mmCIF file of C-alpha atoms and ligand atoms in Angstrom:
data_model
loop_
_atom_site.group_PDB
_atom_site.id
_atom_site.type_symbol
_atom_site.label_atom_id
_atom_site.label_comp_id
_atom_site.label_asym_id
_atom_site.label_seq_id
_atom_site.Cartn_x
_atom_site.Cartn_y
_atom_site.Cartn_z
ATOM 1 C CA MET A 1 -6.372 -11.465 7.151
ATOM 2 C CA SER A 2 -4.116 -14.474 7.216
ATOM 3 C CA PRO A 3 -0.879 -14.424 5.135
ATOM 4 C CA ASP A 4 -2.560 -16.991 2.882
ATOM 5 C CA THR A 5 -5.241 -14.565 1.737
ATOM 6 C CA TYR A 6 -2.783 -11.653 1.117
ATOM 7 C CA ILE A 7 -3.316 -11.188 -2.651
ATOM 8 C CA HIS A 8 0.296 -10.333 -3.418
ATOM 9 C CA GLY A 9 1.917 -13.190 -1.513
ATOM 10 C CA THR A 10 5.550 -13.041 -0.340
ATOM 11 C CA GLU A 11 7.521 -14.699 -3.139
ATOM 12 C CA PRO A 12 10.958 -13.185 -3.698
ATOM 13 C CA SER A 13 9.710 -11.649 -6.989
ATOM 14 C CA GLU A 14 6.888 -9.939 -5.086
ATOM 15 C CA GLN A 15 9.309 -8.737 -2.331
ATOM 16 C CA GLU A 16 11.469 -7.264 -5.132
ATOM 17 C CA ARG A 17 8.378 -5.489 -6.547
ATOM 18 C CA LEU A 18 7.508 -4.110 -3.080
ATOM 19 C CA ALA A 19 11.061 -2.865 -2.606
ATOM 20 C CA GLY A 20 10.846 -1.140 -6.052
ATOM 21 C CA LEU A 21 7.551 0.495 -5.042
ATOM 22 C CA ASN A 22 9.245 1.731 -1.880
ATOM 23 C CA ARG A 23 11.984 3.375 -3.939
ATOM 24 C CA MET A 24 9.336 5.114 -5.999
ATOM 25 C CA THR A 25 7.020 6.308 -3.205
ATOM 26 C CA ASN A 26 8.895 6.666 0.060
ATOM 27 C CA ALA A 27 10.214 10.208 -0.337
ATOM 28 C CA ALA A 28 6.775 11.781 -0.950
ATOM 29 C CA PHE A 29 5.168 9.752 1.859
ATOM 30 C CA ILE A 30 7.887 10.691 4.367
ATOM 31 C CA GLN A 31 7.404 14.359 3.425
ATOM 32 C CA PHE A 32 3.673 13.846 4.107
ATOM 33 C CA LEU A 33 4.409 12.323 7.573
ATOM 34 C CA ASN A 34 6.599 15.292 8.589
ATOM 35 C CA VAL A 35 8.054 13.374 11.538
ATOM 36 C CA SER A 36 9.251 15.411 14.568
ATOM 37 C CA PRO A 37 12.573 14.827 16.304
ATOM 38 C CA GLY A 38 12.212 12.397 19.185
ATOM 39 C CA ALA A 39 8.844 11.052 17.951
ATOM 40 C CA ARG A 40 7.687 7.554 18.970
ATOM 41 C CA VAL A 41 6.316 6.103 15.790
ATOM 42 C CA LEU A 42 4.442 2.931 14.792
ATOM 43 C CA GLU A 43 4.051 1.505 11.309
ATOM 44 C CA VAL A 44 1.177 -0.986 11.026
ATOM 45 C CA GLY A 45 1.728 -3.560 8.323
ATOM 46 C CA SER A 46 5.463 -2.837 8.012
ATOM 47 C CA GLY A 47 6.174 -5.387 5.304
ATOM 48 C CA LEU A 48 9.896 -5.538 4.452
ATOM 49 C CA GLY A 49 10.569 -2.637 6.843
ATOM 50 C CA LEU A 50 12.089 -0.371 4.208
ATOM 51 C CA LEU A 51 9.833 2.541 4.882
ATOM 52 C CA ALA A 52 10.151 2.207 8.707
ATOM 53 C CA ASN A 53 13.950 2.379 8.425
ATOM 54 C CA GLU A 54 13.773 5.568 6.344
ATOM 55 C CA VAL A 55 11.240 7.142 8.701
ATOM 56 C CA ALA A 56 13.545 6.486 11.679
ATOM 57 C CA ALA A 57 16.362 8.282 9.790
ATOM 58 C CA THR A 58 14.393 11.414 8.963
ATOM 59 C CA ALA A 59 14.885 13.250 12.247
ATOM 60 C CA PRO A 60 17.095 12.804 15.345
ATOM 61 C CA GLY A 61 15.899 10.527 18.123
ATOM 62 C CA VAL A 62 12.989 8.984 16.205
ATOM 63 C CA ASP A 63 12.035 5.441 17.368
ATOM 64 C CA VAL A 64 9.975 3.267 15.005
ATOM 65 C CA ASP A 65 8.151 0.069 15.840
ATOM 66 C CA GLY A 66 6.774 -2.008 13.006
ATOM 67 C CA VAL A 67 3.976 -4.584 13.295
ATOM 68 C CA GLU A 68 3.664 -7.159 10.554
ATOM 69 C CA VAL A 69 1.443 -10.284 10.307
ATOM 70 C CA SER A 70 3.609 -12.263 7.887
ATOM 71 C CA ALA A 71 6.607 -14.304 9.126
ATOM 72 C CA ALA A 72 8.024 -14.294 5.599
ATOM 73 C CA GLN A 73 8.026 -10.451 5.390
ATOM 74 C CA LEU A 74 9.563 -10.227 8.873
ATOM 75 C CA ALA A 75 12.294 -12.652 7.909
ATOM 76 C CA ALA A 76 13.261 -10.395 5.010
ATOM 77 C CA ALA A 77 13.085 -7.187 7.072
ATOM 78 C CA ARG A 78 16.372 -5.689 8.358
ATOM 79 C CA PRO A 79 15.832 -3.238 11.206
ATOM 80 C CA GLY A 80 18.089 -0.192 11.125
ATOM 81 C CA PRO A 81 19.047 1.970 14.123
ATOM 82 C CA ARG A 82 16.120 2.667 16.507
ATOM 83 C CA VAL A 83 13.801 0.355 14.565
ATOM 84 C CA THR A 84 12.088 -2.772 15.933
ATOM 85 C CA PHE A 85 9.883 -5.269 14.013
ATOM 86 C CA ARG A 86 7.494 -7.692 15.638
ATOM 87 C CA GLN A 87 4.830 -10.060 14.464
ATOM 88 C CA GLY A 88 1.250 -8.952 15.099
ATOM 89 C CA ASP A 89 -2.199 -8.354 13.695
ATOM 90 C CA ALA A 90 -3.297 -4.852 12.826
ATOM 91 C CA HIS A 91 -6.771 -5.630 14.192
ATOM 92 C CA ALA A 92 -5.433 -6.106 17.748
ATOM 93 C CA LEU A 93 -2.323 -4.068 18.301
ATOM 94 C CA ASP A 94 -0.328 -5.345 21.251
ATOM 95 C CA PHE A 95 0.411 -1.825 22.694
ATOM 96 C CA PRO A 96 -1.225 0.122 25.552
ATOM 97 C CA ASP A 97 -3.391 3.062 24.777
ATOM 98 C CA GLY A 98 -1.513 6.280 23.856
ATOM 99 C CA SER A 99 1.876 4.635 23.178
ATOM 100 C CA PHE A 100 2.902 6.599 20.065
ATOM 101 C CA ASP A 101 3.100 10.168 18.805
ATOM 102 C CA LEU A 102 2.580 9.025 15.196
ATOM 103 C CA VAL A 103 0.910 5.881 13.914
ATOM 104 C CA TYR A 104 0.819 5.253 10.164
ATOM 105 C CA ALA A 105 -0.114 2.516 7.655
ATOM 106 C CA ARG A 106 0.658 2.395 3.976
ATOM 107 C CA TYR A 107 -0.858 -0.016 1.465
ATOM 108 C CA LEU A 108 -2.341 -2.018 4.349
ATOM 109 C CA LEU A 109 -6.086 -1.251 4.737
ATOM 110 C CA GLU A 110 -6.815 -2.720 1.278
ATOM 111 C CA HIS A 111 -5.653 -6.116 2.629
ATOM 112 C CA VAL A 112 -7.267 -6.325 6.023
ATOM 113 C CA ALA A 113 -10.606 -7.967 6.894
ATOM 114 C CA ASP A 114 -11.899 -5.033 8.949
ATOM 115 C CA PRO A 115 -10.394 -1.570 8.076
ATOM 116 C CA ASP A 116 -12.700 0.142 10.565
ATOM 117 C CA ARG A 117 -11.269 -1.881 13.433
ATOM 118 C CA VAL A 118 -7.718 -1.300 12.229
ATOM 119 C CA VAL A 119 -8.152 2.517 12.121
ATOM 120 C CA ARG A 120 -9.768 2.387 15.602
ATOM 121 C CA GLU A 121 -6.794 0.430 16.859
ATOM 122 C CA MET A 122 -4.396 2.895 15.284
ATOM 123 C CA ARG A 123 -6.212 5.684 17.078
ATOM 124 C CA ARG A 124 -6.263 3.876 20.412
ATOM 125 C CA VAL A 125 -2.451 3.419 20.517
ATOM 126 C CA THR A 126 -1.871 7.122 19.579
ATOM 127 C CA THR A 127 -1.274 9.659 22.283
ATOM 128 C CA PRO A 128 -3.871 12.454 22.663
ATOM 129 C CA GLY A 129 -2.571 15.208 20.329
ATOM 130 C CA GLY A 130 -0.687 12.627 18.280
ATOM 131 C CA ARG A 131 -1.357 11.895 14.632
ATOM 132 C CA VAL A 132 -2.603 8.945 12.545
ATOM 133 C CA ALA A 133 -1.816 8.798 8.830
ATOM 134 C CA VAL A 134 -2.562 6.374 6.076
ATOM 135 C CA CYS A 135 -1.873 6.083 2.299
ATOM 136 C CA GLU A 136 -4.071 3.651 0.409
ATOM 137 C CA ASN A 137 -5.142 2.270 -2.925
ATOM 138 C CA ASP A 138 -8.151 2.808 -5.058
ATOM 139 C CA VAL A 139 -7.289 0.740 -8.092
ATOM 140 C CA SER A 140 -10.111 2.225 -10.135
ATOM 141 C CA LEU A 141 -8.098 5.436 -10.409
ATOM 142 C CA LEU A 142 -5.380 3.803 -12.609
ATOM 143 C CA ARG A 143 -5.313 5.084 -16.187
ATOM 144 C CA PHE A 144 -3.117 4.180 -19.133
ATOM 145 C CA ASP A 145 -2.992 5.757 -22.570
ATOM 146 C CA PRO A 146 -3.222 4.511 -25.288
ATOM 147 C CA PRO A 147 -6.008 2.398 -23.823
ATOM 148 C CA CYS A 148 -5.119 -1.060 -22.650
ATOM 149 C CA ARG A 149 -8.410 -3.003 -23.006
ATOM 150 C CA ALA A 150 -6.988 -6.495 -22.156
ATOM 151 C CA PHE A 151 -5.240 -5.018 -19.095
ATOM 152 C CA ASP A 152 -8.392 -3.209 -18.000
ATOM 153 C CA ARG A 153 -10.345 -6.474 -18.099
ATOM 154 C CA ALA A 154 -7.702 -8.322 -16.101
ATOM 155 C CA TRP A 155 -7.459 -5.443 -13.574
ATOM 156 C CA ASP A 156 -11.216 -5.653 -13.055
ATOM 157 C CA VAL A 157 -10.858 -9.386 -12.353
ATOM 158 C CA PHE A 158 -7.879 -8.671 -10.069
ATOM 159 C CA THR A 159 -10.002 -6.170 -8.070
ATOM 160 C CA ARG A 160 -12.896 -8.653 -7.665
ATOM 161 C CA PHE A 161 -10.476 -11.423 -6.771
ATOM 162 C CA GLN A 162 -9.036 -9.236 -3.972
ATOM 163 C CA SER A 163 -12.566 -8.700 -2.630
ATOM 164 C CA ALA A 164 -13.175 -12.469 -2.708
ATOM 165 C CA LEU A 165 -10.035 -12.905 -0.593
ATOM 166 C CA GLY A 166 -11.496 -10.477 1.976
ATOM 167 C CA GLY A 167 -9.683 -7.286 0.912
ATOM 168 C CA ASP A 168 -10.802 -4.060 -0.768
ATOM 169 C CA GLY A 169 -8.702 -2.547 -3.567
ATOM 170 C CA LEU A 170 -11.047 0.448 -3.569
ATOM 171 C CA VAL A 171 -10.608 1.292 0.136
ATOM 172 C CA GLY A 172 -8.747 4.564 -0.620
ATOM 173 C CA ARG A 173 -12.046 6.288 -1.466
ATOM 174 C CA ARG A 174 -13.400 5.430 2.005
ATOM 175 C CA LEU A 175 -10.671 7.012 4.133
ATOM 176 C CA PHE A 176 -12.691 10.049 5.286
ATOM 177 C CA ARG A 177 -15.570 7.750 6.342
ATOM 178 C CA LEU A 178 -13.172 5.341 8.099
ATOM 179 C CA PHE A 179 -11.500 8.141 10.059
ATOM 180 C CA LYS A 180 -14.845 9.746 11.000
ATOM 181 C CA SER A 181 -16.178 6.426 12.253
ATOM 182 C CA ALA A 182 -13.038 5.931 14.337
ATOM 183 C CA GLY A 183 -13.817 9.174 16.167
ATOM 184 C CA PHE A 184 -11.397 11.646 14.521
ATOM 185 C CA SER A 185 -12.723 15.173 13.857
ATOM 186 C CA ALA A 186 -9.788 17.155 12.319
ATOM 187 C CA ILE A 187 -9.099 15.033 9.219
ATOM 188 C CA GLU A 188 -7.193 16.105 6.115
ATOM 189 C CA LEU A 189 -7.382 14.164 2.827
ATOM 190 C CA SER A 190 -4.790 14.438 0.057
ATOM 191 C CA VAL A 191 -3.410 12.461 -2.843
ATOM 192 C CA GLN A 192 0.042 11.387 -3.805
ATOM 193 C CA PRO A 193 0.301 11.436 -7.558
ATOM 194 C CA GLU A 194 1.915 8.964 -9.995
ATOM 195 C CA VAL A 195 2.075 10.748 -13.324
ATOM 196 C CA HIS A 196 4.437 9.148 -15.752
ATOM 197 C CA TRP A 197 4.991 9.193 -19.528
ATOM 198 C CA HIS A 198 7.368 7.613 -22.026
ATOM 199 C CA GLY A 199 10.748 9.067 -21.437
ATOM 200 C CA SER A 200 10.049 10.361 -17.930
ATOM 201 C CA ALA A 201 12.204 9.014 -15.066
ATOM 202 C CA GLY A 202 9.669 6.759 -13.422
ATOM 203 C CA TYR A 203 7.557 5.605 -16.379
ATOM 204 C CA VAL A 204 9.050 2.067 -17.032
ATOM 205 C CA ALA A 205 9.299 1.377 -13.244
ATOM 206 C CA TRP A 206 5.733 2.316 -12.753
ATOM 207 C CA VAL A 207 4.345 0.192 -15.584
ATOM 208 C CA HIS A 208 6.584 -2.595 -14.381
ATOM 209 C CA ASN A 209 5.104 -2.265 -10.898
ATOM 210 C CA ILE A 210 1.578 -2.645 -12.222
ATOM 211 C CA ILE A 211 2.587 -5.750 -14.179
ATOM 212 C CA GLY A 212 4.123 -7.110 -10.919
ATOM 213 C CA ASN A 213 0.783 -6.511 -9.147
ATOM 214 C CA LEU A 214 -1.045 -8.648 -11.695
ATOM 215 C CA GLU A 215 1.722 -11.294 -11.639
ATOM 216 C CA SER A 216 1.589 -11.551 -7.850
ATOM 217 C CA ALA A 217 -2.029 -12.728 -8.120
ATOM 218 C CA ARG A 218 -1.507 -14.839 -11.280
ATOM 219 C CA ASN A 219 -1.500 -18.271 -9.729
ATOM 220 C CA GLY A 220 -4.384 -17.505 -7.443
ATOM 221 C CA MET A 221 -6.609 -16.086 -10.228
ATOM 222 C CA LEU A 222 -5.861 -18.977 -12.586
ATOM 223 C CA ALA A 223 -6.439 -21.556 -9.825
ATOM 224 C CA ALA A 224 -9.731 -19.904 -8.953
ATOM 225 C CA GLY A 225 -10.689 -19.951 -12.638
ATOM 226 C CA VAL A 226 -11.532 -16.243 -12.687
ATOM 227 C CA LEU A 227 -9.055 -15.460 -15.486
ATOM 228 C CA SER A 228 -7.658 -17.649 -18.342
ATOM 229 C CA THR A 229 -3.929 -17.922 -18.996
ATOM 230 C CA ALA A 230 -4.542 -16.401 -22.439
ATOM 231 C CA ASP A 231 -6.307 -13.353 -20.931
ATOM 232 C CA PHE A 232 -3.582 -13.052 -18.296
ATOM 233 C CA ASP A 233 -0.842 -13.147 -20.918
ATOM 234 C CA ALA A 234 -2.681 -10.677 -23.193
ATOM 235 C CA ALA A 235 -2.862 -8.180 -20.290
ATOM 236 C CA VAL A 236 0.786 -8.475 -19.452
ATOM 237 C CA ASP A 237 1.830 -8.284 -23.164
ATOM 238 C CA GLU A 238 -0.168 -5.096 -23.592
ATOM 239 C CA LEU A 239 1.616 -3.389 -20.672
ATOM 240 C CA GLU A 240 5.018 -4.685 -21.816
ATOM 241 C CA ARG A 241 4.301 -3.021 -25.180
ATOM 242 C CA LEU A 242 3.206 0.138 -23.394
ATOM 243 C CA LYS A 243 6.600 0.425 -21.692
ATOM 244 C CA THR A 244 8.225 1.062 -25.067
ATOM 245 C CA ASP A 245 5.377 2.895 -26.731
ATOM 246 C CA PRO A 246 6.609 6.466 -27.475
ATOM 247 C CA LEU A 247 3.022 7.646 -26.919
ATOM 248 C CA GLY A 248 2.534 5.828 -23.651
ATOM 249 C CA SER A 249 1.503 7.507 -20.382
ATOM 250 C CA ALA A 250 0.126 6.598 -16.985
ATOM 251 C CA VAL A 251 -1.831 8.476 -14.244
ATOM 252 C CA PHE A 252 -2.784 7.305 -10.770
ATOM 253 C CA VAL A 253 -3.155 8.837 -7.275
ATOM 254 C CA TRP A 254 -2.754 7.266 -3.881
ATOM 255 C CA ASN A 255 -5.341 8.335 -1.361
ATOM 256 C CA ARG A 256 -4.024 9.749 1.910
ATOM 257 C CA ALA A 257 -5.652 10.780 5.220
ATOM 258 C CA ILE A 258 -4.072 12.362 8.277
ATOM 259 C CA ALA A 259 -5.750 13.288 11.557
ATOM 260 C CA VAL A 260 -4.970 14.427 15.103
ATOM 261 C CA ARG A 261 -6.225 12.326 17.946
HETATM 262 C C1 SAM B 301 1.736 -3.943 0.363
HETATM 263 S S1 SAM B 301 2.537 -4.390 1.857
HETATM 264 C C2 SAM B 301 3.083 -2.754 2.437
HETATM 265 C C3 SAM B 301 4.207 -2.838 3.346
HETATM 266 C C4 SAM B 301 4.766 -1.462 3.871
HETATM 267 N N1 SAM B 301 3.714 -0.783 4.607
HETATM 268 C C5 SAM B 301 5.222 -0.601 2.742
HETATM 269 O O1 SAM B 301 4.642 0.484 2.511
HETATM 270 O O2 SAM B 301 6.170 -0.988 2.080
HETATM 271 C C6 SAM B 301 1.241 -4.787 2.972
HETATM 272 C C7 SAM B 301 1.719 -5.540 4.230
HETATM 273 O O3 SAM B 301 0.686 -5.650 5.147
HETATM 274 C C8 SAM B 301 0.767 -6.912 5.785
HETATM 275 N N2 SAM B 301 -0.515 -7.274 6.393
HETATM 276 C C9 SAM B 301 -1.623 -7.671 5.820
HETATM 277 N N3 SAM B 301 -2.581 -7.884 6.704
HETATM 278 C C10 SAM B 301 -2.081 -7.565 7.912
HETATM 279 C C11 SAM B 301 -2.566 -7.536 9.253
HETATM 280 N N4 SAM B 301 -3.835 -7.887 9.531
HETATM 281 N N5 SAM B 301 -1.770 -7.130 10.268
HETATM 282 C C12 SAM B 301 -0.470 -6.744 9.991
HETATM 283 N N6 SAM B 301 0.054 -6.729 8.787
HETATM 284 C C13 SAM B 301 -0.722 -7.158 7.706
HETATM 285 C C14 SAM B 301 1.165 -7.809 4.653
HETATM 286 O O4 SAM B 301 1.731 -9.040 5.112
HETATM 287 C C15 SAM B 301 2.202 -6.986 3.890
HETATM 288 O O5 SAM B 301 3.502 -7.146 4.396
#
């Protein structure tokens, strides 16, 4: 996928949203990765590099490489100690076979043209006995209460718009199949929950993140004529009201897979 077809784009407002999402989700994902001291690690689709920097700091002697297709994301990334970022495409990783002990991707497979090929590439560059891990989206699992009908309609358009760009916002449900096809046998699936309610610590930030998701695709959806300005505004207004609704709550799960090569 070229940077032009990346549904979220790389505007500063979107990079801020991605940084906020990192603050919300990094700790649980790093626990899931369970990185060993001295591990050679690769993040595929490393974005702003925030996660890669935290992964490198989780245990002594961990080296992390990040591969990212977008020059704008790389320009905003600040490598910490033992971290290197380079431009590249997840479909054709520029590393020899068996280069890493742990290869992971997060929020990437939904954006790539060929997730099967990306998972196969991730497996190829993993050392025998090493691990491959992913955490991905299935946007259909997002629930708000009280119901947000205007948002639900816009979210449905957003999902179809992402497919039209060559991505797949539902890819999270396919992880087991993708890993099997890539040749893995010992695969574990799990979920990382987002359960928030009015007054809970992460509630406003989570609803704000979902608004940011929609906003990142606003210009594209309006230009493509798949959503009207009025329908877009109604969806955002609904979620803005939900932020302050004393009865508001939100449930979602990220889909994860991990396997040994
Ligand atoms: C939602 S961001 C996630 C970034 C990071 N993994 C994180 O968790 O914060 C997805 C990133 O994947 C990158 N990307 C999309 N297609 C790619 C490809 N084919 N190869 C490498 N990176 C890609 C995008 O440019 C974007 O920075």
